[in-house]
Amino acid sequence: MSTGSENLFAQLSAFSSQSSRRSWFQHLQSRHERTWNVVRTLGIEPRHNLSDSITYVRCDALQWISQLPPNSIHAVVTDPPYGMVEYEEKNHSKLRGGRGGVWRIPPSFDGAKRRPVPRFTVLTREDILNLHGFFTSVASGLLKVLVPGGHVFIASNPLVSTMTFHAFIESGFEKRGEIIRLVQTLRGGDRPKGAEEDFPDISVMPKSCWEPWGIFRKPIEGTVADNLRSWGAGGLRRISDDEPFKDVIQCSPTRSTEKEIAPHPSLKPQRLLRKLVKAALPLGIGVIYDPFAGSGSTLAAAAAMSLCALGTDSDSQYFAMAKRVFEPLSSLPVFQYE
């Protein structure tokens, strides 16, 4: 074959490849638009259409998941409640009041009022079984509504992550690893309660310096490339051409600016969430879902990255908060979080 023929063949092959990509990519875009119009208008529950690409619905997560059509969600990024006991109304009321219940209210330090954290160590065997059952229900529901290859990013903590992650594996998800968020938390490192002076050299448990996020994937159809063309899912978006998405993220606690905007007890920082939502949609097409949206920080992160997202939560106060904080959270300068 002559050089001229070789060049023509290469040009035709490239054109054919581009045409093929346009075909399946346009199909994905078209199907996403149809799906988004269905899921964001589903049901009669109260909702905030925070933008053309972001919707927050006030309802129970399991109830909402049961209404979603199969293969309608492309990724899940969520920080769920752990130990259902601390989110019972009696304990949540004590949290909002700043005293009592299973919530540990840390003392002020250097004039800064620290956030409450739940006492996961008080969970009984029955609580643990209920926790496992709850996440099994969540995982089973998500397996139905996610597209093949859709990923779940779920926040946990070292005390209960094994149980939570196992529930997803039992339900049919493939575990694809864990993200280790390096962060100094308030959990652990304390001396024996009520006997601090008697045991000054003792810590009841290690002070936690990391936060695990489980990564799970619904089984793919065919190869990863096949699945990406068919569903727009199956892989994780790279940080850049030269750098893949990584499983260790250095991310300090949420900054005071964000806490002032959205005073939620477990607010995750935008500089973390924006990295996760970007990775979760490998082609930038599809719907991200946060079943436990709280103040709407995941939705704000998706909006900042020009992605489409749906959130649900049953708490009326957080639902109202989300409408107020969406714009200031999503408009925080993106360059701080890349």
Short mmCIF file of C-alpha atoms in Angstrom, two decimals:
data_model
loop_
_atom_site.label_atom_id
_atom_site.label_comp_id
_atom_site.label_asym_id
_atom_site.label_seq_id
_atom_site.Cartn_x
_atom_site.Cartn_y
_atom_site.Cartn_z
CA MET A 1 0.00 0.00 0.00
CA SER A 2 1.43 3.42 -0.97
CA THR A 3 2.00 6.18 1.55
CA GLY A 4 -0.87 8.17 0.07
CA SER A 5 -3.22 5.20 0.38
CA GLU A 6 -2.08 4.60 3.95
CA ASN A 7 -2.81 8.21 4.88
CA LEU A 8 -6.25 8.04 3.25
CA PHE A 9 -6.99 4.79 5.07
CA ALA A 10 -5.95 6.34 8.39
CA GLN A 11 -8.16 9.38 7.73
CA LEU A 12 -11.15 7.22 6.84
CA SER A 13 -10.62 5.06 9.93
CA ALA A 14 -10.41 8.14 12.15
CA PHE A 15 -13.56 9.59 10.56
CA SER A 16 -15.38 6.28 11.04
CA SER A 17 -14.30 6.14 14.68
CA GLN A 18 -15.43 9.73 15.27
CA SER A 19 -18.76 9.05 13.60
CA SER A 20 -19.23 5.94 15.71
CA ARG A 21 -18.42 7.87 18.90
CA ARG A 22 -20.83 10.63 17.95
CA SER A 23 -23.52 8.02 17.41
CA TRP A 24 -23.34 6.27 20.79
CA PHE A 25 -22.50 9.48 22.66
CA GLN A 26 -25.52 11.26 21.21
CA HIS A 27 -27.64 8.25 22.13
CA LEU A 28 -26.42 8.49 25.74
CA GLN A 29 -27.17 12.21 25.86
CA SER A 30 -30.64 11.73 24.41
CA ARG A 31 -31.50 8.92 26.84
CA HIS A 32 -30.14 10.95 29.78
CA GLU A 33 -32.41 13.89 28.91
CA ARG A 34 -35.45 11.63 28.79
CA THR A 35 -34.51 9.89 32.04
CA TRP A 36 -33.83 13.14 33.86
CA ASN A 37 -37.23 14.54 32.91
CA VAL A 38 -38.84 11.42 34.36
CA VAL A 39 -36.96 11.08 37.66
CA ARG A 40 -37.01 14.76 38.65
CA THR A 41 -40.82 14.94 38.24
CA LEU A 42 -41.58 11.54 39.76
CA GLY A 43 -44.19 11.42 42.54
CA ILE A 44 -46.09 14.12 44.39
CA GLU A 45 -43.63 14.79 47.23
CA PRO A 46 -42.45 18.38 47.91
CA ARG A 47 -39.34 19.30 45.96
CA HIS A 48 -36.91 22.11 45.19
CA ASN A 49 -35.87 22.41 41.56
CA LEU A 50 -32.68 24.17 42.55
CA SER A 51 -31.60 24.55 38.91
CA ASP A 52 -32.30 22.95 35.54
CA SER A 53 -29.95 20.09 36.49
CA ILE A 54 -30.46 19.80 40.28
CA THR A 55 -33.58 18.63 42.15
CA TYR A 56 -34.10 17.91 45.87
CA VAL A 57 -37.16 15.89 46.95
CA ARG A 58 -38.38 15.71 50.57
CA CYS A 59 -39.21 12.07 51.18
CA ASP A 60 -37.91 8.86 52.71
CA ALA A 61 -34.97 7.48 50.73
CA LEU A 62 -36.18 3.88 50.63
CA GLN A 63 -39.64 4.98 49.55
CA TRP A 64 -38.20 7.12 46.75
CA ILE A 65 -35.81 4.41 45.57
CA SER A 66 -38.75 2.00 45.31
CA GLN A 67 -40.45 4.42 42.87
CA LEU A 68 -37.46 4.99 40.60
CA PRO A 69 -37.43 3.14 37.26
CA PRO A 70 -34.74 0.47 36.76
CA ASN A 71 -31.50 1.72 35.19
CA SER A 72 -32.33 5.39 35.80
CA ILE A 73 -29.44 6.47 38.07
CA HIS A 74 -25.80 6.55 36.96
CA ALA A 75 -23.97 7.06 40.26
CA VAL A 76 -24.56 7.51 43.98
CA VAL A 77 -22.50 9.77 46.25
CA THR A 78 -23.77 9.88 49.81
CA ASP A 79 -22.95 10.30 53.49
CA PRO A 80 -25.71 8.29 55.19
CA PRO A 81 -26.86 8.24 58.83
CA TYR A 82 -25.05 5.59 60.87
CA GLY A 83 -26.66 3.77 63.73
CA MET A 84 -30.29 4.58 63.15
CA VAL A 85 -30.56 5.23 66.88
CA GLU A 86 -28.85 8.63 66.71
CA TYR A 87 -31.26 9.80 64.03
CA GLU A 88 -34.39 8.84 65.93
CA GLU A 89 -36.40 11.99 66.50
CA LYS A 90 -35.79 12.00 70.27
CA ASN A 91 -32.01 11.98 69.79
CA HIS A 92 -32.04 14.32 66.81
CA SER A 93 -34.00 16.86 68.85
CA LYS A 94 -31.32 16.64 71.53
CA LEU A 95 -28.67 17.18 68.86
CA ARG A 96 -30.36 20.35 67.68
CA GLY A 97 -30.70 21.47 71.28
CA GLY A 98 -26.99 20.91 71.82
CA ARG A 99 -27.29 18.51 74.73
CA GLY A 100 -28.00 14.91 75.66
CA GLY A 101 -28.91 11.74 73.83
CA VAL A 102 -26.33 9.52 72.18
CA TRP A 103 -24.65 12.55 70.65
CA ARG A 104 -21.31 13.48 72.18
CA ILE A 105 -21.09 17.25 72.38
CA PRO A 106 -17.37 18.12 72.36
CA PRO A 107 -16.16 21.02 74.51
CA SER A 108 -15.15 24.34 73.01
CA PHE A 109 -11.47 24.65 72.16
CA ASP A 110 -9.62 27.92 71.58
CA GLY A 111 -12.96 29.68 71.34
CA ALA A 112 -14.23 27.38 68.58
CA LYS A 113 -17.40 25.39 69.10
CA ARG A 114 -16.80 21.87 67.79
CA ARG A 115 -19.41 19.75 66.05
CA PRO A 116 -21.33 16.96 67.80
CA VAL A 117 -20.54 13.40 66.76
CA PRO A 118 -22.62 10.27 67.40
CA ARG A 119 -21.43 7.79 70.02
CA PHE A 120 -21.17 4.76 67.74
CA THR A 121 -19.68 2.77 70.61
CA VAL A 122 -23.05 2.75 72.42
CA LEU A 123 -24.74 0.71 69.69
CA THR A 124 -26.20 -2.51 71.04
CA ARG A 125 -26.21 -5.81 69.18
CA GLU A 126 -29.80 -5.09 68.18
CA ASP A 127 -28.78 -1.66 66.88
CA ILE A 128 -26.01 -3.27 64.82
CA LEU A 129 -28.41 -5.81 63.31
CA ASN A 130 -30.83 -3.01 62.48
CA LEU A 131 -27.98 -1.05 60.90
CA HIS A 132 -27.03 -4.00 58.71
CA GLY A 133 -30.64 -4.54 57.72
CA PHE A 134 -31.06 -0.89 56.83
CA PHE A 135 -28.03 -0.81 54.54
CA THR A 136 -29.03 -4.10 52.97
CA SER A 137 -32.35 -2.49 52.03
CA VAL A 138 -30.58 0.59 50.67
CA ALA A 139 -28.10 -1.49 48.66
CA SER A 140 -30.79 -3.77 47.22
CA GLY A 141 -32.82 -0.78 46.10
CA LEU A 142 -29.86 0.98 44.55
CA LEU A 143 -28.82 -2.15 42.67
CA LYS A 144 -32.15 -2.04 40.85
CA VAL A 145 -32.14 1.64 39.92
CA LEU A 146 -28.47 2.04 38.96
CA VAL A 147 -27.43 1.47 35.37
CA PRO A 148 -24.99 -1.41 34.75
CA GLY A 149 -21.55 -0.21 35.80
CA GLY A 150 -22.96 2.54 38.02
CA HIS A 151 -20.81 3.32 41.06
CA VAL A 152 -21.74 3.98 44.68
CA PHE A 153 -19.48 6.18 46.81
CA ILE A 154 -20.59 5.84 50.43
CA ALA A 155 -19.01 7.50 53.46
CA SER A 156 -18.45 5.49 56.60
CA ASN A 157 -16.17 5.36 59.64
CA PRO A 158 -13.69 2.74 60.90
CA LEU A 159 -16.09 1.40 63.55
CA VAL A 160 -18.95 0.36 61.27
CA SER A 161 -17.54 0.34 57.72
CA THR A 162 -17.01 -3.44 57.60
CA MET A 163 -20.66 -4.11 58.34
CA THR A 164 -21.94 -1.46 55.96
CA PHE A 165 -19.71 -2.46 53.07
CA HIS A 166 -20.54 -6.14 53.54
CA ALA A 167 -24.24 -5.32 53.12
CA PHE A 168 -23.50 -3.89 49.66
CA ILE A 169 -21.46 -6.94 48.66
CA GLU A 170 -24.18 -9.32 49.88
CA SER A 171 -26.73 -7.39 47.80
CA GLY A 172 -24.83 -8.01 44.57
CA PHE A 173 -22.45 -5.08 44.21
CA GLU A 174 -18.78 -5.51 43.31
CA LYS A 175 -16.46 -3.81 45.75
CA ARG A 176 -14.05 -1.66 43.76
CA GLY A 177 -11.93 -0.40 46.64
CA GLU A 178 -12.07 2.31 49.25
CA ILE A 179 -11.19 5.96 49.26
CA ILE A 180 -9.18 6.88 52.31
CA ARG A 181 -9.82 10.49 53.24
CA LEU A 182 -6.94 11.59 55.45
CA VAL A 183 -8.54 13.87 58.02
CA GLN A 184 -8.13 14.57 61.73
CA THR A 185 -11.51 13.92 63.35
CA LEU A 186 -12.87 14.26 66.87
CA ARG A 187 -13.42 10.52 67.25
CA GLY A 188 -11.25 8.38 69.55
CA GLY A 189 -8.19 9.10 71.65
CA ASP A 190 -10.19 9.83 74.82
CA ARG A 191 -9.21 8.58 78.28
CA PRO A 192 -11.69 6.36 80.19
CA LYS A 193 -14.81 8.41 80.85
CA GLY A 194 -15.10 9.46 84.49
CA ALA A 195 -11.65 8.11 85.33
CA GLU A 196 -9.38 10.34 83.29
CA GLU A 197 -7.12 11.15 86.25
CA ASP A 198 -6.83 7.51 87.29
CA PHE A 199 -5.73 6.45 83.79
CA PRO A 200 -3.89 9.42 82.28
CA ASP A 201 -1.83 7.19 79.95
CA ILE A 202 -4.77 5.28 78.49
CA SER A 203 -6.86 5.89 75.37
CA VAL A 204 -10.04 3.84 75.02
CA MET A 205 -9.56 3.60 71.24
CA PRO A 206 -7.20 5.11 68.64
CA LYS A 207 -7.84 8.66 67.58
CA SER A 208 -9.24 8.48 64.07
CA CYS A 209 -7.10 10.16 61.41
CA TRP A 210 -8.91 8.82 58.35
CA GLU A 211 -12.39 8.36 56.91
CA PRO A 212 -13.24 5.39 54.66
CA TRP A 213 -15.50 5.77 51.63
CA GLY A 214 -16.59 2.47 50.10
CA ILE A 215 -16.64 2.22 46.30
CA PHE A 216 -19.06 -0.30 44.80
CA ARG A 217 -20.10 -1.02 41.22
CA LYS A 218 -23.16 -2.65 39.77
CA PRO A 219 -21.94 -5.50 37.50
CA ILE A 220 -21.22 -4.37 33.95
CA GLU A 221 -22.55 -5.76 30.68
CA GLY A 222 -19.74 -7.03 28.44
CA THR A 223 -16.44 -5.18 28.65
CA VAL A 224 -15.92 -1.85 30.38
CA ALA A 225 -15.70 -0.22 26.93
CA ASP A 226 -18.98 -1.88 25.87
CA ASN A 227 -20.64 -0.71 29.07
CA LEU A 228 -19.37 2.85 28.72
CA ARG A 229 -20.82 3.06 25.21
CA SER A 230 -24.13 1.52 26.25
CA TRP A 231 -24.67 3.14 29.65
CA GLY A 232 -22.03 5.84 30.17
CA ALA A 233 -20.81 4.03 33.29
CA GLY A 234 -18.37 1.37 34.38
CA GLY A 235 -15.22 3.38 35.06
CA LEU A 236 -14.07 6.43 36.98
CA ARG A 237 -13.18 9.75 35.41
CA ARG A 238 -9.47 10.54 35.54
CA ILE A 239 -8.12 13.66 37.25
CA SER A 240 -6.25 14.49 34.03
CA ASP A 241 -4.77 12.74 31.00
CA ASP A 242 -1.66 11.98 33.04
CA GLU A 243 -3.27 11.27 36.41
CA PRO A 244 -5.91 8.67 37.32
CA PHE A 245 -8.42 9.06 40.13
CA LYS A 246 -6.70 7.95 43.35
CA ASP A 247 -7.87 6.18 46.50
CA VAL A 248 -6.15 8.47 49.03
CA ILE A 249 -7.38 12.05 49.37
CA GLN A 250 -5.85 14.51 51.81
CA CYS A 251 -8.77 16.64 52.93
CA SER A 252 -8.94 18.58 56.18
CA PRO A 253 -12.23 19.10 58.05
CA THR A 254 -14.91 21.30 56.53
CA ARG A 255 -13.92 24.94 56.66
CA SER A 256 -15.72 27.44 58.84
CA THR A 257 -16.96 29.31 55.76
CA GLU A 258 -18.92 26.28 54.59
CA LYS A 259 -20.19 25.50 58.09
CA GLU A 260 -21.55 29.02 58.36
CA ILE A 261 -23.32 28.61 55.04
CA ALA A 262 -24.73 25.16 55.85
CA PRO A 263 -24.81 24.34 59.61
CA HIS A 264 -25.31 20.58 59.21
CA PRO A 265 -23.68 18.33 61.88
CA SER A 266 -21.89 16.10 59.35
CA LEU A 267 -21.25 18.50 56.46
CA LYS A 268 -18.65 17.15 54.04
CA PRO A 269 -16.35 19.73 52.39
CA GLN A 270 -16.89 20.82 48.82
CA ARG A 271 -13.24 20.19 47.99
CA LEU A 272 -13.87 16.48 48.67
CA LEU A 273 -17.36 16.13 47.22
CA ARG A 274 -16.46 17.84 43.96
CA LYS A 275 -13.69 15.31 43.36
CA LEU A 276 -16.06 12.41 44.05
CA VAL A 277 -18.95 13.57 41.84
CA LYS A 278 -16.55 14.28 38.98
CA ALA A 279 -15.05 10.79 39.24
CA ALA A 280 -18.49 9.16 39.54
CA LEU A 281 -19.67 10.15 36.02
CA PRO A 282 -16.84 9.04 33.71
CA LEU A 283 -18.30 10.72 30.61
CA GLY A 284 -19.98 13.59 32.43
CA ILE A 285 -23.40 12.24 31.39
CA GLY A 286 -26.04 10.84 33.73
CA VAL A 287 -27.78 11.40 37.05
CA ILE A 288 -25.96 11.43 40.40
CA TYR A 289 -28.21 10.53 43.32
CA ASP A 290 -27.72 11.31 47.02
CA PRO A 291 -30.33 9.37 49.02
CA PHE A 292 -29.44 11.22 52.25
CA ALA A 293 -28.94 14.71 50.89
CA GLY A 294 -29.10 16.64 54.19
CA SER A 295 -28.16 20.25 53.51
CA GLY A 296 -27.62 19.50 49.81
CA SER A 297 -23.82 19.61 49.77
CA THR A 298 -23.53 16.78 47.22
CA LEU A 299 -26.04 18.56 45.00
CA ALA A 300 -24.06 21.78 45.28
CA ALA A 301 -20.86 19.93 44.36
CA ALA A 302 -22.53 18.42 41.29
CA ALA A 303 -23.77 21.84 40.21
CA ALA A 304 -20.28 23.31 40.63
CA MET A 305 -18.93 20.60 38.32
CA SER A 306 -21.74 21.13 35.76
CA LEU A 307 -23.29 17.73 36.46
CA CYS A 308 -26.85 16.54 36.96
CA ALA A 309 -27.98 15.42 40.43
CA LEU A 310 -31.02 14.37 42.43
CA GLY A 311 -31.24 14.30 46.23
CA THR A 312 -33.74 13.07 48.79
CA ASP A 313 -34.12 13.50 52.54
CA SER A 314 -37.02 13.20 54.94
CA ASP A 315 -35.89 15.95 57.32
CA SER A 316 -37.96 19.09 56.73
CA GLN A 317 -35.40 21.41 58.34
CA TYR A 318 -32.53 20.20 56.16
CA PHE A 319 -34.82 20.31 53.13
CA ALA A 320 -35.51 23.98 53.83
CA MET A 321 -31.82 24.62 54.51
CA ALA A 322 -30.79 23.16 51.15
CA LYS A 323 -32.75 25.77 49.21
CA ARG A 324 -31.02 28.52 51.15
CA VAL A 325 -27.45 27.20 50.93
CA PHE A 326 -27.42 25.75 47.40
CA GLU A 327 -26.30 28.88 45.60
CA PRO A 328 -23.52 29.96 48.02
CA LEU A 329 -22.15 26.39 48.32
CA SER A 330 -22.19 25.66 44.60
CA SER A 331 -20.63 29.03 43.73
CA LEU A 332 -17.60 28.68 46.02
CA PRO A 333 -14.50 29.09 43.81
CA VAL A 334 -13.85 25.77 42.06
CA PHE A 335 -10.10 26.28 41.81
CA GLN A 336 -9.78 25.73 45.57
CA TYR A 337 -11.01 22.16 45.19
CA GLU A 338 -9.21 20.84 42.09
#
